Coordinates of C-alpha atoms and ligand atoms in Angstrom, one line a residue:
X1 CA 233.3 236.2 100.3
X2 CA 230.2 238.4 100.7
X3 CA 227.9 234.8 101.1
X4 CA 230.3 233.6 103.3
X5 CA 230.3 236.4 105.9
X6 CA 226.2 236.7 105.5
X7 CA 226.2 232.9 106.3
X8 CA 228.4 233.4 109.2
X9 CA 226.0 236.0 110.6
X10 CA 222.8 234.1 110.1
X11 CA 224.0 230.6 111.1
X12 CA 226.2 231.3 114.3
X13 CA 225.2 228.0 115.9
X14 CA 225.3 225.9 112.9
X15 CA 228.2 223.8 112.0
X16 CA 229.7 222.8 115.6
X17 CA 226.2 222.8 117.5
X18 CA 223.7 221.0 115.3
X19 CA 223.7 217.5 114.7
X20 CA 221.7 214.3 114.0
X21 CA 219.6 213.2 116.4
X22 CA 217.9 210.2 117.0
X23 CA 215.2 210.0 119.8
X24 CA 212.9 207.4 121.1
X25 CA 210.5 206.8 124.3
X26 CA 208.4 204.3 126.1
X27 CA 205.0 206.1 126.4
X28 CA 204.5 206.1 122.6
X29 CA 205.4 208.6 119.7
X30 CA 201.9 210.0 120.5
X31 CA 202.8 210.9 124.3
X32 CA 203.0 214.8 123.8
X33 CA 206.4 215.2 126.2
X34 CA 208.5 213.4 123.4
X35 CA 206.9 215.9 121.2
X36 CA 207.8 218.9 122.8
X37 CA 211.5 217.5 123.1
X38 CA 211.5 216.9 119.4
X39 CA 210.1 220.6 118.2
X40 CA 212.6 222.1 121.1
X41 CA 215.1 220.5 119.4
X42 CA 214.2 221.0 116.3
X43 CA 214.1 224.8 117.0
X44 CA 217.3 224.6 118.5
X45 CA 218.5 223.7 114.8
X46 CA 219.0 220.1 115.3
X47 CA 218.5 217.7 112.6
X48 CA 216.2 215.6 114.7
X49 CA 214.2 211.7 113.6
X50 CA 211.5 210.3 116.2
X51 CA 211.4 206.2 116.1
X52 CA 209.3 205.3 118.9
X53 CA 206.9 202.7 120.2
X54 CA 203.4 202.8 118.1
X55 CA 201.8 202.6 122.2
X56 CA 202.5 202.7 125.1
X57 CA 205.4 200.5 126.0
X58 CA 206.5 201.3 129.7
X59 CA 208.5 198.8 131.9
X60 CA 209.5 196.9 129.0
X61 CA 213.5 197.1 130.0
X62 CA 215.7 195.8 127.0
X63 CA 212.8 193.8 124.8
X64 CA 213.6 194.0 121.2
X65 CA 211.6 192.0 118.9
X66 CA 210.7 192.6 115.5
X67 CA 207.5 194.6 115.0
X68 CA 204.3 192.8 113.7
X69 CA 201.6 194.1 111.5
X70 CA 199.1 196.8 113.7
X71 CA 195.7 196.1 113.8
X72 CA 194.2 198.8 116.4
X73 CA 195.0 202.2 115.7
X74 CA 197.9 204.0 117.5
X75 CA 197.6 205.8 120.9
X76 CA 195.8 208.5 120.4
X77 CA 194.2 207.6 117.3
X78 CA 197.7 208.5 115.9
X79 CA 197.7 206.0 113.3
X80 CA 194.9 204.1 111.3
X81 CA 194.5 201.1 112.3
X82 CA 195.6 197.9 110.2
X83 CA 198.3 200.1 109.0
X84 CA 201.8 198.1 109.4
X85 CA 204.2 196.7 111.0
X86 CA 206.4 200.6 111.3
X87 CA 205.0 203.9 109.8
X88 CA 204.9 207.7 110.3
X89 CA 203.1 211.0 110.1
X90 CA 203.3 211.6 106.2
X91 CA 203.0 215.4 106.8
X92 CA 206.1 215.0 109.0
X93 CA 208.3 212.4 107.8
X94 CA 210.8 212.5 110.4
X95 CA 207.8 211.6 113.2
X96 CA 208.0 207.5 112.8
X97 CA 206.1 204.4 115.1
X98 CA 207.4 200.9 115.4
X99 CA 204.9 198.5 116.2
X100 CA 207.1 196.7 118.9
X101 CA 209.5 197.8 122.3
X102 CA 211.2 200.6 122.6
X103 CA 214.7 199.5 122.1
X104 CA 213.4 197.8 118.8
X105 CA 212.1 201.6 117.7
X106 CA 215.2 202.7 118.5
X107 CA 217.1 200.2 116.0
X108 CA 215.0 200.5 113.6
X109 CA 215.7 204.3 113.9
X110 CA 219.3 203.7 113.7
X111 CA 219.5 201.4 111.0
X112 CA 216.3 202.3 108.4
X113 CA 214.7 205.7 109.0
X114 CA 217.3 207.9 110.3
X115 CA 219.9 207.1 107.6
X116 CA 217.0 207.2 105.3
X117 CA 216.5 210.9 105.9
X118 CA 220.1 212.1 106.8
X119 CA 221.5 210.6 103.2
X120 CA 222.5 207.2 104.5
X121 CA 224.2 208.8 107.6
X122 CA 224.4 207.7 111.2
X123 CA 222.6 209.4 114.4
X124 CA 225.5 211.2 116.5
X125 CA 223.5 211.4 119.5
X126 CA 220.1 209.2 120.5
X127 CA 218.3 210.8 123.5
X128 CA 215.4 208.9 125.1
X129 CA 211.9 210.9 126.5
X130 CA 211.3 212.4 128.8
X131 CA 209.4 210.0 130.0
X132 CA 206.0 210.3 131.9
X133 CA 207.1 209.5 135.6
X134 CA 210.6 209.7 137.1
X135 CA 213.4 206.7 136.3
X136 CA 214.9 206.6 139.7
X137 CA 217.3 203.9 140.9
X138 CA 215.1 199.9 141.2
X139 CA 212.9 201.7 138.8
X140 CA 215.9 201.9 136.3
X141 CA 216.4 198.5 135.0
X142 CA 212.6 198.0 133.7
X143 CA 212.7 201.3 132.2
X144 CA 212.3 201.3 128.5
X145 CA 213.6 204.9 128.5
X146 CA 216.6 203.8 129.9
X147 CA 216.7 200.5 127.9
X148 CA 216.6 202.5 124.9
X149 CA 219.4 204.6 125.7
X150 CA 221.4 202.2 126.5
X151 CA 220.7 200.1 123.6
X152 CA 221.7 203.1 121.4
X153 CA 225.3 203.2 123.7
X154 CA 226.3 199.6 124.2
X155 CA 225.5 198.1 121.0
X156 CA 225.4 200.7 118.8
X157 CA 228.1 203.1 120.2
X158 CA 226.7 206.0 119.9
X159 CA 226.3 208.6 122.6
X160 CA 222.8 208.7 124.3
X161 CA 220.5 210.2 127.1
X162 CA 217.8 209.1 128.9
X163 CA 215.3 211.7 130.4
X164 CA 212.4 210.9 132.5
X165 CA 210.2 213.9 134.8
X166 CA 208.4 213.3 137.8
X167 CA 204.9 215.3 136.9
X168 CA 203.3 212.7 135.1
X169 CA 199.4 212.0 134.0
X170 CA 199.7 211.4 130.3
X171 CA 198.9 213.4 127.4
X172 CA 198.1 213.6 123.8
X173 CA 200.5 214.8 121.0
X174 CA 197.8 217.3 119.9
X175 CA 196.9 218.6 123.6
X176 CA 196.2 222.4 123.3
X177 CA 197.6 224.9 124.7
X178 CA 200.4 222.6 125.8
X179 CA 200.7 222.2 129.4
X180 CA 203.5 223.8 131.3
X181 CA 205.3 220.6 132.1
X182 CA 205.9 219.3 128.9
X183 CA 207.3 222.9 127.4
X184 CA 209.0 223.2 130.5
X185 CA 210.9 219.3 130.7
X186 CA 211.7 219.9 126.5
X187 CA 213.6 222.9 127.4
X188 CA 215.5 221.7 130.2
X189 CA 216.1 218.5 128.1
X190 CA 217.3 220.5 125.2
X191 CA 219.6 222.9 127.6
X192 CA 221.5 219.5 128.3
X193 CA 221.9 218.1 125.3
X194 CA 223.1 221.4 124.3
X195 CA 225.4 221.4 126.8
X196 CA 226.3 217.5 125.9
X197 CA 227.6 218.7 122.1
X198 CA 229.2 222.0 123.2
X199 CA 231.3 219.7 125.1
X200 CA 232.9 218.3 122.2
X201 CA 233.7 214.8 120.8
X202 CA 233.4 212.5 122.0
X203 CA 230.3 213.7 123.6
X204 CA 230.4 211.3 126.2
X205 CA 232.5 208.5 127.4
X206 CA 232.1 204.9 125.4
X207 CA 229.5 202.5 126.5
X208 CA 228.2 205.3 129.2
X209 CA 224.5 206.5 129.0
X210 CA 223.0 209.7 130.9
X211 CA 220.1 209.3 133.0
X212 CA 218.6 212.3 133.4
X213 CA 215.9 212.9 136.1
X214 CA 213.5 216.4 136.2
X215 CA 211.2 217.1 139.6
X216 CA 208.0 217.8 139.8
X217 CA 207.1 221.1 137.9
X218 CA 205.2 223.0 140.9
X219 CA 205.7 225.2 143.4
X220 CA 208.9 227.4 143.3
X221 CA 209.7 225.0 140.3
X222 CA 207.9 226.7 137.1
X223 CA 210.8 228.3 135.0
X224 CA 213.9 227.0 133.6
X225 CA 216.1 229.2 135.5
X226 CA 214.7 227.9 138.8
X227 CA 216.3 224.2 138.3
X228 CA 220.1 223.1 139.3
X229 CA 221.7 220.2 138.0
X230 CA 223.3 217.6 140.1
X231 CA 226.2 214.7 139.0
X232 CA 224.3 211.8 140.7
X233 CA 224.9 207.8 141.5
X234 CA 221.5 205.3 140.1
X235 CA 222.4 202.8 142.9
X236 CA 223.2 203.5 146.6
X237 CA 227.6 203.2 146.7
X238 CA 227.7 201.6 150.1
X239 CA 230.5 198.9 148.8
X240 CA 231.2 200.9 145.7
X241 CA 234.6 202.1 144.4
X242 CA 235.1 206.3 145.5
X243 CA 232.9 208.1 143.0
X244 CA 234.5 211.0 141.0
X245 CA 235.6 213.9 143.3
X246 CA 233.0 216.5 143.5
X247 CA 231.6 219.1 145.9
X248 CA 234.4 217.8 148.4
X249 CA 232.8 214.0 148.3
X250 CA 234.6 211.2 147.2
X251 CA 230.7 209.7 147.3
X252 CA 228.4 211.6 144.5
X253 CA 224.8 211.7 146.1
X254 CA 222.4 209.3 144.7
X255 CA 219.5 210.3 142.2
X256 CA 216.8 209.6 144.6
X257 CA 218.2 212.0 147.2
X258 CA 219.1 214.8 144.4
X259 CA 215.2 215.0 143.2
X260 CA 213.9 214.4 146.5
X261 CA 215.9 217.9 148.0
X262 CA 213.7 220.8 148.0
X263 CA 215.0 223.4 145.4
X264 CA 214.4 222.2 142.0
X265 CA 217.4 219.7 141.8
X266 CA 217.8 217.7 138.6
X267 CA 219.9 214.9 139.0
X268 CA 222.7 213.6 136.1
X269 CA 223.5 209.9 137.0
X270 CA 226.2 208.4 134.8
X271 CA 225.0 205.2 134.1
X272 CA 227.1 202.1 132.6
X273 CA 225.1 200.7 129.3
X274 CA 226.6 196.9 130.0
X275 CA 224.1 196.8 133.0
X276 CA 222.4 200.0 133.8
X277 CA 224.1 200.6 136.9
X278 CA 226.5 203.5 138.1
X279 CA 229.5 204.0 135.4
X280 CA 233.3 204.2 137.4
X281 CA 234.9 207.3 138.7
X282 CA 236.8 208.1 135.2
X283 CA 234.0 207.9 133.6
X284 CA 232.2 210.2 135.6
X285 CA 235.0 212.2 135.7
X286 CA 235.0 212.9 132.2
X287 CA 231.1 213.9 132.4
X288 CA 231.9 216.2 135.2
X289 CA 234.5 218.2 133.5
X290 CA 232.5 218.6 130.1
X291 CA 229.4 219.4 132.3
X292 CA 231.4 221.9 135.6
X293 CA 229.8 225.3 134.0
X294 CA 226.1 223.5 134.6
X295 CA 226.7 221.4 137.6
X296 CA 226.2 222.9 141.7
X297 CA 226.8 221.1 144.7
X298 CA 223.3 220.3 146.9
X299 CA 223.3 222.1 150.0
Ligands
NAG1 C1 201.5 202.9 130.4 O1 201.9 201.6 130.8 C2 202.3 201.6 132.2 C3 202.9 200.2 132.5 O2 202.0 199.2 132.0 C4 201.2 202.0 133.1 O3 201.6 202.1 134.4 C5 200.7 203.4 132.6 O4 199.6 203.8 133.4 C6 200.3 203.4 131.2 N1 199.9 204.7 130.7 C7 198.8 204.9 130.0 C8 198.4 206.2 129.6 O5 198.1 203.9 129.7
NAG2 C1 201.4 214.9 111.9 O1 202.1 216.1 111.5 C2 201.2 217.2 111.4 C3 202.1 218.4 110.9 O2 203.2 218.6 111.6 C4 200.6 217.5 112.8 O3 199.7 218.6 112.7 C5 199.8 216.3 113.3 O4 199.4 216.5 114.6 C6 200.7 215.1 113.3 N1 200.0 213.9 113.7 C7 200.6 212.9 114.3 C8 199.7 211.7 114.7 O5 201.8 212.9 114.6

């Protein structure tokens, strides 16, 4: 009895809010913004496994082919070189590279090294960046971010979100201090995902994927609390079905136009993982409702 209620008190959160999570990227599991996801998540109390691409990988869409033996070292000097075909950090096991595309890390996430380290268990959510440069509408089906994520949905089933932030100029895993804009995307990233599980399961709709897209960190945008989200389109709806109804509109603004507004506007596009364009009104329906306490209406 007495463990029970100390347990309750320490671990509020636990239980309900934590989960496994697999995430991945295109710039490379060296590119510091997919670290500061993972320790934000990680802090959050996620169970969290990185299985991302061994370099840079942008613009490489859906590829998935099996990884070859590297012979350079990782970006970043992050790996020795001649060192496999996959590896990881052996001080921090749950940090792996794939030698190969991003969708490829991603499987090989799913299927070998998260179940490895979650006792033969499955990933309940995959998340995807944020990647170094915004993932806005044409840009959207040669992202690897977003081909990740939609791997991780449409053939895998399993829930998934793609982020991507407009400051971009990469940097290193071990950059020091870490710069405001990676500290700053991870904690937005996190507050959605958070959001995402507190929503319940299904955490999102079957074969749907998020894509997620942050401004530029400048300006009046410097703090978390400065940033609104928006339920966005990927593709202009000109001879689309009605979107969901939102903010009086039967036509949900696109992404472009949501990050583009001035006032820190993060735009939420539900995006269909069969071919990465905008998902149908009940399926944006269902991501409105579980997200209406974080969403606002652009002015
Ligand atoms: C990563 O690759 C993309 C596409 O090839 C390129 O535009 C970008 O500059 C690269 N980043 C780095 C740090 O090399
Ligand atoms: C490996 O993990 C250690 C401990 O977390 C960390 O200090 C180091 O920067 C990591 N290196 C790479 C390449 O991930």
């Amino acid at each position: 009895m007495r463990a029970q209620v100390l347990l309750v008190g320490l671990f509020p959160a636990l239980g309900a809010r934590a989960i496994r999570i697999l995430m991945s990227n295109d710039d490379g599991w060296g590119e510091l913004y997919v670290r500061s996801f993972f320790h934000a998540l990680a802090a959050a109390e996620h169970d969290v496994v990185l299985s991302a691409p061994a370099e840079n990988k942008s613009g490489s869409s859906s590829l998935d082919i099996e990884p070859s033996p590297r012979k350079a070292p990782c970006q970043y000097d992050s790996c020795a070189a001649n060192s496999g075909p996959i590896g990881r950090n052996e001080t921090s096991p749950r940090l792996n590279w794939v030698n190969s595309f991003p969708v490829t890390s991603m499987r090989f996430g799913i299927e070998l090294t998260g179940p490895q380290l979650w006792n033969g268990e499955a990933p309940e959510l995959a998340v995807t960046g944020p990647n170094v440069g915004s993932n806005l509408f044409l840009q959207v089906p040669f992202s690897g971010t977003v081909g990740a994520a939609s791997f991780a949905a449409k053939n895998k089933k399993i829930p998934a979100i793609a982020f991507s932030g407009a400051s971009s100029g990469n940097l290193a895993f071990n950059t020091s201090p870490e710069p405001l804009r990676s500290t700053l995307y991870a904690e937005l990233a996190t507050t959605l995902t958070n959001a995402v599980v507190a929503s319940g399961r299904p955490f999102l709709p079957e074969d749907v994927f998020l894509n997620v897209n942050f401004p530029k960190v400048e300006g009046q945008c410097t703090q978390a609390s400065q940033f609104k989200w928006v339920l966005s389109r990927i593709n202009i709806g000109v001879f689309s079905d009605k979107d969901t109804e939102l903010c009086g509109k039967t036509r949900l603004p696109t992404e472009t136009s949501v990050v583009g507004t001035d006032g820190c506007f993060i735009s939420i596009s539900v995006g269909d993982a069969n071919d990465k364009t905008t998902a149908a009104a009940d399926k944006q329906a269902i991501v409105a409702k579980k997200l209406q306490s974080l969403l606002t209406c652009l002015p």
